[in-house]
Short mmCIF file of C-alpha atoms and ligand atoms in Angstrom, two decimals:
data_model
loop_
_atom_site.label_atom_id
_atom_site.label_comp_id
_atom_site.label_asym_id
_atom_site.label_seq_id
_atom_site.Cartn_x
_atom_site.Cartn_y
_atom_site.Cartn_z
CA UNK C 1 -0.06 40.46 -40.85
CA UNK C 2 -0.57 41.87 -37.36
CA UNK C 3 2.13 41.42 -34.77
CA UNK C 4 2.01 37.97 -33.21
CA UNK C 5 0.88 38.08 -29.59
CA UNK C 6 3.48 35.72 -28.19
CA UNK C 7 6.41 36.35 -30.56
CA UNK C 8 6.59 40.09 -30.50
CA UNK C 9 8.90 40.48 -27.49
CA UNK C 10 11.45 37.91 -28.51
CA UNK C 11 11.37 37.24 -32.22
CA UNK C 12 11.05 38.98 -35.54
CA UNK C 13 8.12 38.10 -37.80
CA UNK C 14 7.80 34.43 -38.68
CA UNK C 15 8.56 33.40 -42.23
CA UNK C 16 5.23 32.79 -43.95
CA UNK C 17 6.18 29.34 -45.15
CA UNK C 18 7.51 28.44 -41.71
CA UNK C 19 4.25 29.57 -40.14
CA UNK C 20 2.23 27.44 -42.54
CA UNK C 21 4.58 24.54 -41.88
CA UNK C 22 4.42 24.69 -38.09
CA UNK C 23 0.88 25.91 -37.44
CA UNK C 24 -1.68 23.42 -36.12
CA UNK C 25 -4.58 25.85 -36.50
CA UNK C 26 -6.50 23.66 -38.98
CA UNK C 27 -6.15 20.49 -36.92
CA UNK C 28 -7.05 22.35 -33.72
CA UNK C 29 -10.66 22.82 -34.90
CA UNK C 30 -11.22 19.40 -33.35
CA UNK C 31 -10.92 20.81 -29.84
CA UNK C 32 -11.71 24.53 -30.19
CA UNK C 33 -14.80 24.27 -27.98
CA UNK C 34 -12.87 22.35 -25.32
CA UNK C 35 -10.15 25.00 -25.30
CA UNK C 36 -12.82 27.58 -24.48
CA UNK C 37 -14.10 25.41 -21.61
CA UNK C 38 -10.52 25.02 -20.37
CA UNK C 39 -10.11 28.80 -20.46
CA UNK C 40 -13.37 29.27 -18.54
CA UNK C 41 -12.34 26.76 -15.87
CA UNK C 42 -8.89 28.33 -15.63
CA UNK C 43 -10.15 31.87 -15.09
CA UNK C 44 -12.78 30.66 -12.60
CA UNK C 45 -9.96 29.04 -10.63
CA UNK C 46 -7.74 32.14 -10.93
CA UNK C 47 -10.55 34.20 -9.42
CA UNK C 48 -11.21 31.69 -6.65
CA UNK C 49 -7.49 31.73 -5.78
CA UNK C 50 -7.51 35.56 -5.85
CA UNK C 51 -4.93 35.56 -8.64
CA UNK C 52 -7.16 37.72 -10.83
CA UNK C 53 -9.71 40.35 -9.84
CA UNK C 54 -13.47 39.75 -9.98
CA UNK C 55 -13.85 42.29 -12.81
CA UNK C 56 -11.13 40.59 -14.84
CA UNK C 57 -12.92 37.27 -14.36
CA UNK C 58 -16.19 38.81 -15.51
CA UNK C 59 -14.74 40.45 -18.61
CA UNK C 60 -12.77 37.34 -19.61
CA UNK C 61 -15.66 34.91 -19.21
CA UNK C 62 -18.06 37.19 -21.06
CA UNK C 63 -15.70 37.63 -24.01
CA UNK C 64 -14.67 33.96 -24.08
CA UNK C 65 -18.33 32.98 -24.36
CA UNK C 66 -18.75 35.44 -27.25
CA UNK C 67 -15.70 34.00 -29.01
CA UNK C 68 -17.20 30.56 -28.53
CA UNK C 69 -20.51 31.69 -30.02
CA UNK C 70 -18.85 33.21 -33.08
CA UNK C 71 -17.15 29.92 -33.65
CA UNK C 72 -13.83 28.64 -34.81
CA UNK C 73 -14.05 30.14 -38.32
CA UNK C 74 -14.02 33.70 -36.93
CA UNK C 75 -10.67 33.16 -35.18
CA UNK C 76 -7.45 34.55 -36.69
CA UNK C 77 -6.00 31.69 -38.75
CA UNK C 78 -2.50 33.09 -39.37
CA UNK C 79 -1.16 32.02 -35.97
CA UNK C 80 0.63 29.04 -34.41
CA UNK C 81 -2.44 27.35 -33.05
CA UNK C 82 -5.92 27.72 -31.59
CA UNK C 83 -4.56 28.71 -28.18
CA UNK C 84 -2.83 31.77 -29.60
CA UNK C 85 -5.85 32.43 -31.82
CA UNK C 86 -8.22 32.56 -28.85
CA UNK C 87 -5.90 34.75 -26.78
CA UNK C 88 -5.44 37.06 -29.77
CA UNK C 89 -9.20 37.36 -30.27
CA UNK C 90 -9.67 37.91 -26.53
CA UNK C 91 -7.03 40.65 -26.51
CA UNK C 92 -8.77 42.39 -29.40
CA UNK C 93 -12.10 42.28 -27.58
CA UNK C 94 -11.09 42.87 -23.96
CA UNK C 95 -7.79 44.74 -24.25
CA UNK C 96 -4.45 43.52 -23.00
CA UNK C 97 -4.98 44.87 -19.47
CA UNK C 98 -7.59 42.15 -18.92
CA UNK C 99 -6.82 39.52 -21.59
CA UNK C 100 -3.16 39.59 -20.51
CA UNK C 101 -4.19 37.62 -17.40
CA UNK C 102 -5.69 34.64 -19.26
CA UNK C 103 -2.47 32.67 -19.57
CA UNK C 104 -1.09 33.21 -16.06
CA UNK C 105 0.19 29.97 -14.52
CA UNK C 106 -0.36 28.11 -17.74
CA UNK C 107 1.47 26.91 -20.84
CA UNK C 108 0.18 25.70 -24.16
CA UNK C 109 1.84 22.43 -23.21
CA UNK C 110 -0.59 21.54 -20.43
CA UNK C 111 -3.38 23.32 -22.32
CA UNK C 112 -3.09 21.27 -25.50
CA UNK C 113 -2.68 18.00 -23.60
CA UNK C 114 -5.96 18.82 -21.85
CA UNK C 115 -7.70 19.76 -25.11
CA UNK C 116 -6.70 16.44 -26.65
CA UNK C 117 -7.91 14.49 -23.63
CA UNK C 118 -11.29 16.25 -23.66
CA UNK C 119 -11.83 15.74 -27.39
CA UNK C 120 -10.67 12.16 -27.19
CA UNK C 121 -12.87 11.23 -24.24
CA UNK C 122 -15.86 12.58 -26.15
CA UNK C 123 -14.96 10.54 -29.22
CA UNK C 124 -14.22 7.44 -27.16
CA UNK C 125 -17.74 7.59 -25.74
CA UNK C 126 -19.15 7.93 -29.26
CA UNK C 127 -17.07 4.95 -30.37
CA UNK C 128 -18.19 2.83 -27.43
CA UNK C 129 -21.78 3.80 -28.18
CA UNK C 130 -21.36 2.68 -31.80
CA UNK C 131 -19.75 -0.62 -30.78
CA UNK C 132 -22.62 -1.30 -28.36
CA UNK C 133 -25.11 -0.73 -31.19
CA UNK C 134 -23.20 -3.13 -33.44
CA UNK C 135 -23.21 -5.69 -30.64
CA UNK C 136 -26.96 -5.25 -30.37
CA UNK C 137 -27.33 -6.27 -34.00
CA UNK C 138 -24.94 -9.20 -33.62
CA UNK C 139 -26.83 -10.43 -30.55
CA UNK C 140 -30.11 -10.20 -32.39
CA UNK C 141 -28.89 -11.93 -35.55
CA UNK C 142 -27.12 -14.54 -33.47
CA UNK C 143 -30.33 -15.32 -31.58
CA UNK C 144 -32.39 -15.56 -34.75
CA UNK C 145 -29.78 -17.91 -36.26
CA UNK C 146 -29.26 -20.08 -33.20
CA UNK C 147 -30.08 -23.20 -35.22
CA UNK C 148 -28.96 -22.04 -38.66
CA UNK C 149 -26.58 -24.83 -39.61
CA UNK C 150 -23.49 -23.90 -41.61
CA UNK C 151 -20.03 -25.27 -42.27
CA UNK C 152 -17.32 -23.98 -39.96
CA UNK C 153 -13.86 -23.42 -41.41
CA UNK C 154 -10.22 -23.87 -40.54
CA UNK C 155 -7.64 -22.87 -43.17
CA UNK C 156 -10.74 -21.72 -45.10
CA UNK C 157 -11.52 -25.44 -45.69
CA UNK C 158 -14.76 -27.03 -44.54
CA UNK C 159 -14.02 -28.34 -41.07
CA UNK C 160 -17.03 -29.10 -38.84
CA UNK C 161 -20.69 -28.12 -38.84
CA UNK C 162 -21.65 -25.21 -36.61
CA UNK C 163 -24.35 -22.56 -36.47
CA UNK C 164 -24.36 -19.03 -37.80
CA UNK C 165 -25.58 -17.93 -34.35
CA UNK C 166 -22.43 -19.30 -32.71
CA UNK C 167 -20.23 -17.75 -35.39
CA UNK C 168 -21.80 -14.29 -35.06
CA UNK C 169 -21.62 -14.44 -31.29
CA UNK C 170 -17.86 -14.99 -31.60
CA UNK C 171 -17.56 -11.63 -33.37
CA UNK C 172 -19.74 -10.10 -30.66
CA UNK C 173 -17.42 -11.47 -27.97
CA UNK C 174 -14.38 -10.02 -29.74
CA UNK C 175 -16.14 -6.65 -29.67
CA UNK C 176 -16.73 -7.08 -25.92
CA UNK C 177 -12.96 -7.27 -25.38
CA UNK C 178 -12.56 -4.27 -27.68
CA UNK C 179 -15.06 -2.39 -25.51
CA UNK C 180 -13.18 -3.33 -22.35
CA UNK C 181 -9.97 -1.94 -23.88
CA UNK C 182 -11.74 1.27 -24.91
CA UNK C 183 -13.19 1.68 -21.41
CA UNK C 184 -9.73 1.21 -19.92
CA UNK C 185 -8.27 3.73 -22.26
CA UNK C 186 -11.07 6.14 -21.34
CA UNK C 187 -10.13 5.96 -17.68
CA UNK C 188 -6.52 6.91 -18.35
CA UNK C 189 -7.59 9.59 -20.84
CA UNK C 190 -9.93 11.27 -18.40
CA UNK C 191 -7.18 12.77 -16.19
CA UNK C 192 -6.31 16.46 -16.21
CA UNK C 193 -2.77 17.72 -16.98
CA UNK C 194 -3.74 21.36 -16.22
CA UNK C 195 -1.48 23.11 -13.73
CA UNK C 196 1.62 21.40 -15.10
CA UNK C 197 2.25 24.57 -17.14
CA UNK C 198 5.35 24.14 -19.35
CA UNK C 199 6.46 21.12 -17.27
CA UNK C 200 7.68 22.53 -13.93
CA UNK C 201 4.24 23.66 -12.75
CA UNK C 202 4.10 27.25 -11.44
CA UNK C 203 4.72 29.44 -8.42
CA UNK C 204 1.14 30.74 -8.65
CA UNK C 205 -1.13 29.05 -6.10
CA UNK C 206 -3.28 27.15 -8.62
CA UNK C 207 -5.94 24.67 -7.57
CA UNK C 208 -5.44 21.78 -9.96
CA UNK C 209 -8.23 19.65 -8.53
CA UNK C 210 -10.77 22.44 -8.88
CA UNK C 211 -10.04 22.82 -12.58
CA UNK C 212 -9.99 19.06 -13.12
CA UNK C 213 -13.38 18.57 -11.54
CA UNK C 214 -14.91 21.62 -13.26
CA UNK C 215 -13.95 20.03 -16.57
CA UNK C 216 -15.38 16.63 -15.64
CA UNK C 217 -12.05 14.84 -15.19
CA UNK C 218 -11.79 11.95 -12.73
CA UNK C 219 -8.45 13.23 -11.42
CA UNK C 220 -5.15 14.82 -12.43
CA UNK C 221 -1.96 13.60 -14.06
CA UNK C 222 0.06 14.47 -10.98
CA UNK C 223 3.73 14.81 -11.94
CA UNK C 224 3.87 18.03 -13.94
CA UNK C 225 6.73 16.73 -16.11
CA UNK C 226 4.80 13.57 -16.92
CA UNK C 227 1.56 15.51 -17.51
CA UNK C 228 2.88 17.46 -20.51
CA UNK C 229 5.28 14.85 -21.88
CA UNK C 230 3.06 11.82 -22.25
CA UNK C 231 0.90 10.74 -25.15
CA UNK C 232 0.64 7.13 -24.00
CA UNK C 233 -3.12 7.61 -23.63
CA UNK C 234 -3.22 8.42 -27.35
CA UNK C 235 -1.28 5.29 -28.24
CA UNK C 236 -3.57 3.26 -26.03
CA UNK C 237 -6.75 4.67 -27.61
CA UNK C 238 -5.42 4.10 -31.13
CA UNK C 239 -4.34 0.58 -30.20
CA UNK C 240 -7.84 -0.13 -28.90
CA UNK C 241 -9.30 1.39 -32.07
CA UNK C 242 -6.94 -0.73 -34.18
CA UNK C 243 -8.24 -3.82 -32.41
CA UNK C 244 -11.82 -2.75 -33.16
CA UNK C 245 -10.86 -2.31 -36.81
CA UNK C 246 -9.18 -5.72 -36.93
CA UNK C 247 -12.37 -7.27 -35.52
CA UNK C 248 -14.42 -5.42 -38.16
CA UNK C 249 -12.08 -6.28 -41.00
CA UNK C 250 -12.32 -9.99 -40.24
CA UNK C 251 -16.10 -9.80 -40.18
CA UNK C 252 -16.07 -7.72 -43.38
CA UNK C 253 -13.76 -10.18 -45.12
CA UNK C 254 -16.04 -13.09 -44.23
CA UNK C 255 -19.11 -11.28 -45.49
CA UNK C 256 -17.30 -10.39 -48.72
CA UNK C 257 -16.38 -14.05 -49.23
CA UNK C 258 -19.82 -15.24 -48.23
CA UNK C 259 -21.47 -12.93 -50.77
CA UNK C 260 -19.55 -14.41 -53.74
CA UNK C 261 -21.15 -16.87 -56.18
CA UNK C 262 -18.81 -19.55 -54.82
CA UNK C 263 -20.26 -19.23 -51.32
CA UNK C 264 -23.68 -17.66 -51.80
CA UNK C 265 -24.30 -17.60 -48.05
CA UNK C 266 -25.41 -13.98 -47.81
CA UNK C 267 -26.58 -11.14 -49.97
CA UNK C 268 -25.71 -7.57 -49.10
CA UNK C 269 -28.62 -5.15 -49.32
CA UNK C 270 -28.66 -2.99 -52.47
CA UNK C 271 -28.33 0.11 -50.27
CA UNK C 272 -24.83 -0.97 -49.26
CA UNK C 273 -23.63 -2.42 -52.57
CA UNK C 274 -22.34 -0.84 -55.76
CA UNK C 275 -22.36 -1.87 -59.38
CA UNK C 276 -19.91 -1.64 -62.26
CA UNK C 277 -19.68 1.08 -64.90
CA UNK C 278 -19.16 -1.57 -67.58
CA UNK C 279 -20.50 -4.88 -66.23
CA UNK C 280 -24.23 -4.35 -65.77
CA UNK C 281 -24.76 -7.46 -63.66
CA UNK C 282 -22.29 -6.59 -60.90
CA UNK C 283 -23.14 -6.19 -57.22
CA UNK C 284 -20.03 -5.27 -55.33
CA UNK C 285 -19.58 -5.17 -51.54
CA UNK C 286 -17.90 -1.73 -51.60
CA UNK C 287 -18.79 -0.74 -48.05
CA UNK C 288 -17.22 -3.90 -46.65
CA UNK C 289 -14.15 -3.52 -48.83
CA UNK C 290 -13.59 -0.04 -47.46
CA UNK C 291 -13.92 -1.28 -43.89
CA UNK C 292 -11.20 -3.79 -44.75
CA UNK C 293 -9.04 -1.04 -46.27
CA UNK C 294 -9.61 1.56 -43.56
CA UNK C 295 -8.30 -0.93 -41.05
CA UNK C 296 -4.95 -0.25 -42.69
CA UNK C 297 -5.47 3.50 -42.34
CA UNK C 298 -6.25 3.26 -38.61
CA UNK C 299 -3.27 0.99 -37.99
CA UNK C 300 -1.29 3.61 -39.93
CA UNK C 301 -2.48 6.32 -37.52
CA UNK C 302 -1.52 4.10 -34.61
CA UNK C 303 1.88 3.35 -36.11
CA UNK C 304 2.60 7.02 -36.81
CA UNK C 305 1.78 7.91 -33.20
CA UNK C 306 3.97 5.23 -31.68
CA UNK C 307 6.90 6.06 -33.90
CA UNK C 308 6.63 9.81 -33.27
CA UNK C 309 6.72 9.18 -29.49
CA UNK C 310 9.63 6.79 -29.63
CA UNK C 311 12.80 8.20 -28.02
CA UNK C 312 11.31 11.68 -27.70
CA UNK C 313 13.10 13.47 -24.85
CA UNK C 314 11.06 15.02 -22.02
CA UNK C 315 9.20 17.27 -21.77
CA UNK C 316 7.29 18.97 -24.60
CA UNK C 317 8.54 18.90 -28.20
CA UNK C 318 6.56 20.08 -31.20
CA UNK C 319 6.78 16.50 -32.49
CA UNK C 320 3.79 15.85 -30.23
CA UNK C 321 1.66 18.22 -32.30
CA UNK C 322 2.08 15.90 -35.29
CA UNK C 323 0.29 13.10 -33.42
CA UNK C 324 -3.00 14.92 -32.85
CA UNK C 325 -4.41 14.65 -36.41
CA UNK C 326 -3.64 10.94 -36.41
CA UNK C 327 -5.62 10.52 -33.23
CA UNK C 328 -8.61 12.48 -34.49
CA UNK C 329 -8.57 10.71 -37.85
CA UNK C 330 -7.99 7.24 -36.43
CA UNK C 331 -10.86 7.41 -33.97
CA UNK C 332 -13.23 9.14 -36.43
CA UNK C 333 -12.56 6.48 -39.07
CA UNK C 334 -13.19 3.73 -36.55
CA UNK C 335 -16.53 5.25 -35.52
CA UNK C 336 -17.53 5.52 -39.18
CA UNK C 337 -16.62 1.91 -39.87
CA UNK C 338 -18.43 0.52 -36.83
CA UNK C 339 -21.60 2.39 -37.83
CA UNK C 340 -21.53 1.24 -41.45
CA UNK C 341 -20.74 -2.34 -40.45
CA UNK C 342 -23.80 -2.24 -38.20
CA UNK C 343 -25.99 -0.95 -41.02
CA UNK C 344 -24.74 -3.63 -43.43
CA UNK C 345 -25.29 -6.36 -40.88
CA UNK C 346 -28.80 -5.17 -40.02
CA UNK C 347 -29.91 -5.51 -43.63
CA UNK C 348 -27.87 -8.43 -44.94
CA UNK C 349 -29.88 -11.36 -46.33
CA UNK C 350 -28.96 -14.81 -45.05
CA UNK C 351 -29.43 -17.84 -47.31
CA UNK C 352 -30.21 -20.48 -44.68
CA UNK C 353 -30.89 -23.15 -47.25
CA UNK C 354 -27.52 -22.72 -48.93
CA UNK C 355 -25.78 -22.74 -45.54
CA UNK C 356 -27.54 -26.00 -44.63
CA UNK C 357 -26.70 -27.58 -47.99
CA UNK C 358 -23.03 -26.72 -47.63
CA UNK C 359 -22.79 -27.75 -43.99
CA UNK C 360 -22.02 -31.41 -44.78
CA UNK C 361 -19.95 -30.81 -47.91
CA UNK C 362 -16.30 -31.80 -47.46
CA UNK C 363 -17.08 -34.57 -44.91
CA UNK C 364 -17.50 -32.05 -42.07
CA UNK C 365 -18.85 -34.83 -39.82
CA UNK C 366 -15.58 -36.78 -39.95
CA UNK C 367 -14.49 -35.72 -36.43
CA UNK C 368 -17.79 -36.84 -34.96
CA UNK C 369 -17.52 -40.15 -36.81
CA UNK C 370 -14.03 -40.73 -35.38
CA UNK C 371 -15.35 -39.81 -31.90
CA UNK C 372 -18.26 -42.22 -32.38
CA UNK C 373 -15.93 -45.07 -33.37
CA UNK C 374 -13.71 -44.39 -30.37
CA UNK C 375 -16.72 -44.24 -28.05
CA UNK C 376 -18.71 -47.24 -29.29
CA UNK C 377 -15.90 -49.62 -30.33
CA UNK C 378 -13.40 -48.49 -27.62
CA UNK C 379 -10.73 -47.86 -30.22
CA UNK C 380 -8.10 -45.19 -29.33
CA UNK C 381 -9.02 -41.84 -30.86
CA UNK C 382 -5.84 -41.74 -32.99
CA UNK C 383 -6.70 -45.11 -34.55
CA UNK C 384 -10.28 -43.97 -35.19
CA UNK C 385 -8.86 -40.75 -36.70
CA UNK C 386 -6.69 -42.80 -39.07
CA UNK C 387 -9.60 -45.04 -40.08
CA UNK C 388 -11.88 -42.05 -40.83
CA UNK C 389 -9.00 -40.30 -42.63
CA UNK C 390 -8.71 -43.32 -44.89
CA UNK C 391 -12.48 -43.41 -45.30
CA UNK C 392 -12.43 -39.75 -46.40
CA UNK C 393 -10.83 -40.92 -49.64
CA UNK C 394 -13.61 -43.46 -50.28
CA UNK C 395 -16.87 -42.51 -51.99
CA UNK C 396 -19.29 -44.26 -49.57
CA UNK C 397 -19.39 -43.80 -45.82
CA UNK C 398 -21.83 -46.42 -44.61
CA UNK C 399 -21.18 -49.08 -42.01
CA UNK C 400 -20.07 -51.52 -44.68
CA UNK C 401 -17.40 -49.17 -46.03
CA UNK C 402 -16.26 -48.38 -42.48
CA UNK C 403 -15.97 -52.09 -41.70
CA UNK C 404 -13.75 -52.64 -44.71
CA UNK C 405 -11.36 -49.86 -43.71
CA UNK C 406 -11.47 -50.90 -40.06
CA UNK C 407 -10.52 -54.43 -40.97
CA UNK C 408 -7.26 -53.19 -42.47
CA UNK C 409 -6.24 -51.35 -39.30
CA UNK C 410 -7.75 -53.53 -36.57
CA UNK C 411 -7.95 -56.98 -38.14
CA UNK C 412 -11.63 -56.89 -37.23
CA UNK C 413 -14.67 -55.05 -38.59
CA UNK C 414 -15.85 -52.23 -36.31
CA UNK C 415 -19.42 -53.59 -36.39
CA UNK C 416 -18.15 -56.56 -34.40
CA UNK C 417 -16.66 -54.16 -31.83
CA UNK C 418 -19.97 -52.40 -31.18
CA UNK C 419 -20.41 -49.77 -33.95
CA UNK C 420 -23.96 -49.86 -35.38
CA UNK C 421 -25.54 -48.39 -38.49
CA UNK C 422 -27.56 -46.07 -36.24
CA UNK C 423 -24.35 -44.81 -34.62
CA UNK C 424 -22.95 -44.02 -38.06
CA UNK C 425 -26.13 -42.31 -39.22
CA UNK C 426 -26.16 -40.17 -36.09
CA UNK C 427 -22.49 -39.24 -36.48
CA UNK C 428 -23.09 -38.16 -40.08
CA UNK C 429 -26.08 -35.97 -39.17
CA UNK C 430 -24.93 -32.34 -39.11
CA UNK C 431 -27.69 -31.22 -36.75
CA UNK C 432 -26.81 -33.96 -34.25
CA UNK C 433 -23.16 -32.92 -34.55
CA UNK C 434 -24.01 -29.42 -33.35
CA UNK C 435 -26.46 -30.61 -30.69
CA UNK C 436 -23.77 -32.84 -29.19
CA UNK C 437 -21.34 -29.95 -28.79
CA UNK C 438 -23.00 -28.66 -25.68
CA UNK C 439 -20.11 -28.27 -23.28
CA UNK C 440 -19.44 -24.72 -22.06
CA UNK C 441 -19.02 -22.40 -25.03
CA UNK C 442 -20.02 -24.90 -27.71
CA UNK C 443 -22.48 -24.25 -30.56
CA UNK C 444 -25.36 -26.40 -29.20
CA UNK C 445 -28.58 -24.40 -28.99
CA UNK C 446 -28.73 -24.64 -25.18
CA UNK C 447 -25.21 -23.24 -24.87
CA UNK C 448 -25.90 -20.44 -27.29
CA UNK C 449 -29.07 -19.52 -25.41
CA UNK C 450 -27.18 -19.36 -22.11
CA UNK C 451 -24.34 -17.33 -23.65
CA UNK C 452 -26.76 -14.90 -25.27
CA UNK C 453 -28.45 -14.32 -21.94
CA UNK C 454 -25.14 -13.57 -20.21
CA UNK C 455 -24.01 -11.30 -23.08
CA UNK C 456 -27.27 -9.34 -22.97
CA UNK C 457 -26.86 -8.77 -19.24
CA UNK C 458 -23.29 -7.51 -19.68
CA UNK C 459 -24.38 -5.40 -22.63
CA UNK C 460 -27.00 -3.64 -20.50
CA UNK C 461 -24.36 -3.00 -17.82
CA UNK C 462 -22.00 -1.46 -20.34
CA UNK C 463 -24.81 0.72 -21.70
CA UNK C 464 -25.59 1.97 -18.20
CA UNK C 465 -21.93 2.73 -17.49
CA UNK C 466 -21.63 4.61 -20.77
CA UNK C 467 -24.70 6.65 -19.92
CA UNK C 468 -23.19 7.55 -16.52
CA UNK C 469 -20.00 8.75 -18.18
CA UNK C 470 -21.91 10.78 -20.78
CA UNK C 471 -24.05 12.37 -18.06
CA UNK C 472 -21.02 13.20 -15.91
CA UNK C 473 -19.43 15.09 -18.79
CA UNK C 474 -22.65 16.91 -19.69
CA UNK C 475 -23.23 17.88 -16.05
CA UNK C 476 -19.70 19.26 -15.67
CA UNK C 477 -19.96 21.23 -18.90
CA UNK C 478 -23.35 22.67 -18.02
CA UNK C 479 -22.16 23.58 -14.53
CA UNK C 480 -19.10 25.34 -15.88
CA UNK C 481 -21.08 27.29 -18.46
CA UNK C 482 -23.68 28.32 -15.87
CA UNK C 483 -20.97 29.44 -13.43
CA UNK C 484 -19.50 31.48 -16.28
CA UNK C 485 -22.82 33.23 -16.82
CA UNK C 486 -23.68 31.55 -20.13
N1 LIG F 1 0.02 23.53 -31.14
C1 LIG F 1 0.73 22.83 -30.12
C2 LIG F 1 0.36 21.34 -30.11
O1 LIG F 1 -0.58 20.98 -30.72
C3 LIG F 1 0.41 23.42 -28.79
C4 LIG F 1 1.54 23.39 -27.84
C5 LIG F 1 2.62 24.27 -28.31
N2 LIG F 1 3.64 24.39 -27.35
C6 LIG F 1 4.84 24.85 -27.64
N3 LIG F 1 5.69 24.90 -26.69
N4 LIG F 1 5.15 25.26 -28.84
O2 LIG F 1 1.03 20.54 -29.51
#
């Protein structure tokens, strides 16, 4: 092994096992390309501030671009991390007289925090993009099932009739809040720690804002101690991702249930189902099961990150390095799951007839019948609720049966108080049940139509904002590469 660039003055050779144990070189592949951009921005700033000579700037940028082109795999792997690997490669190519200036006014502490933020912001945009696509599908399937009657559940028991459109839109709304959390987390992620150096900043006259803007950041994490110490933006992103996964897992669980013989509401497309090695008839919802399971993995990544941060003294400790793979993995898994959920949902078959048949099973119209009794016979709702509760145990639910029960509680048949056979028939009609629920947010077709319109408008806005963010990053990156002579 060659002498280690940063150890050689102070320490003897690292134990091989200790190097393997402490090195983050494998995990750092995630942000190799961002580290190069950070180096390019740093040396451009050093030149602007007259900290390095023009020729040094030229040599460093040229060689950094070559290292970038050769790729991560060509870097020395027997070092602490990608930062040392790049500086080692640069020293080999440019000589220490020039390469020795790369790290002036900088520490790996502010460098790695910046790498993580750049990789994360990229992945957050990809995740938001995937969630928007899933919302697109939900909006579409909700619209095409605006009047698809189905039973709604509480405690997984038939409760009241509703529509599949209303149900799917609820999942879409949950994703909207997930998106808002991701967008918030993006804003706090997109701040540059560079210039904080180890934690106490530096006596070199760095221009922190210049570097931040060259790298497409919205601003800087000002306090240099804070800038290198914090990973709260990681916790926040993983918390937002965990919420996305929880949304997905609930949808997945419903689709798994709904695809059983007991329910028979939906059929998953063959492309997204698996069969059994022994039971030839089986069609298993494997993709959905894994979404459900991976929710646990992402929450695990979140949990690991929170616990690693807990009670960690300021400023940098190598504990922080242990968080990075959890972040990369947690966000990547979430992106994967959102995309597969979208694909499953796009192709899933909906059995409208079965949904309609089941929508009245279990006396789902009981609430509406109690409401009707209260409204037409002017009986307090609680009394009407008791009467219908009693009726639920009977086998017939016509006016005659209602009168008999009513007599016991009121001393009078309800038909004498104003309840008619037409009222009863209307209350027991599942479609009328849904149509009546047309106050703000209810499942009535008119409400759903209005909600869909509002959701589509907001969806377009979010898409536009995402595009602006993507373009801002691309523009910054292109500008930096051009200024570096790429
Ligand atoms: N590999 C380290 C990480 O991922 C980089 C920072 C190392 N800093 C240090 N003082 N050892 O966090």
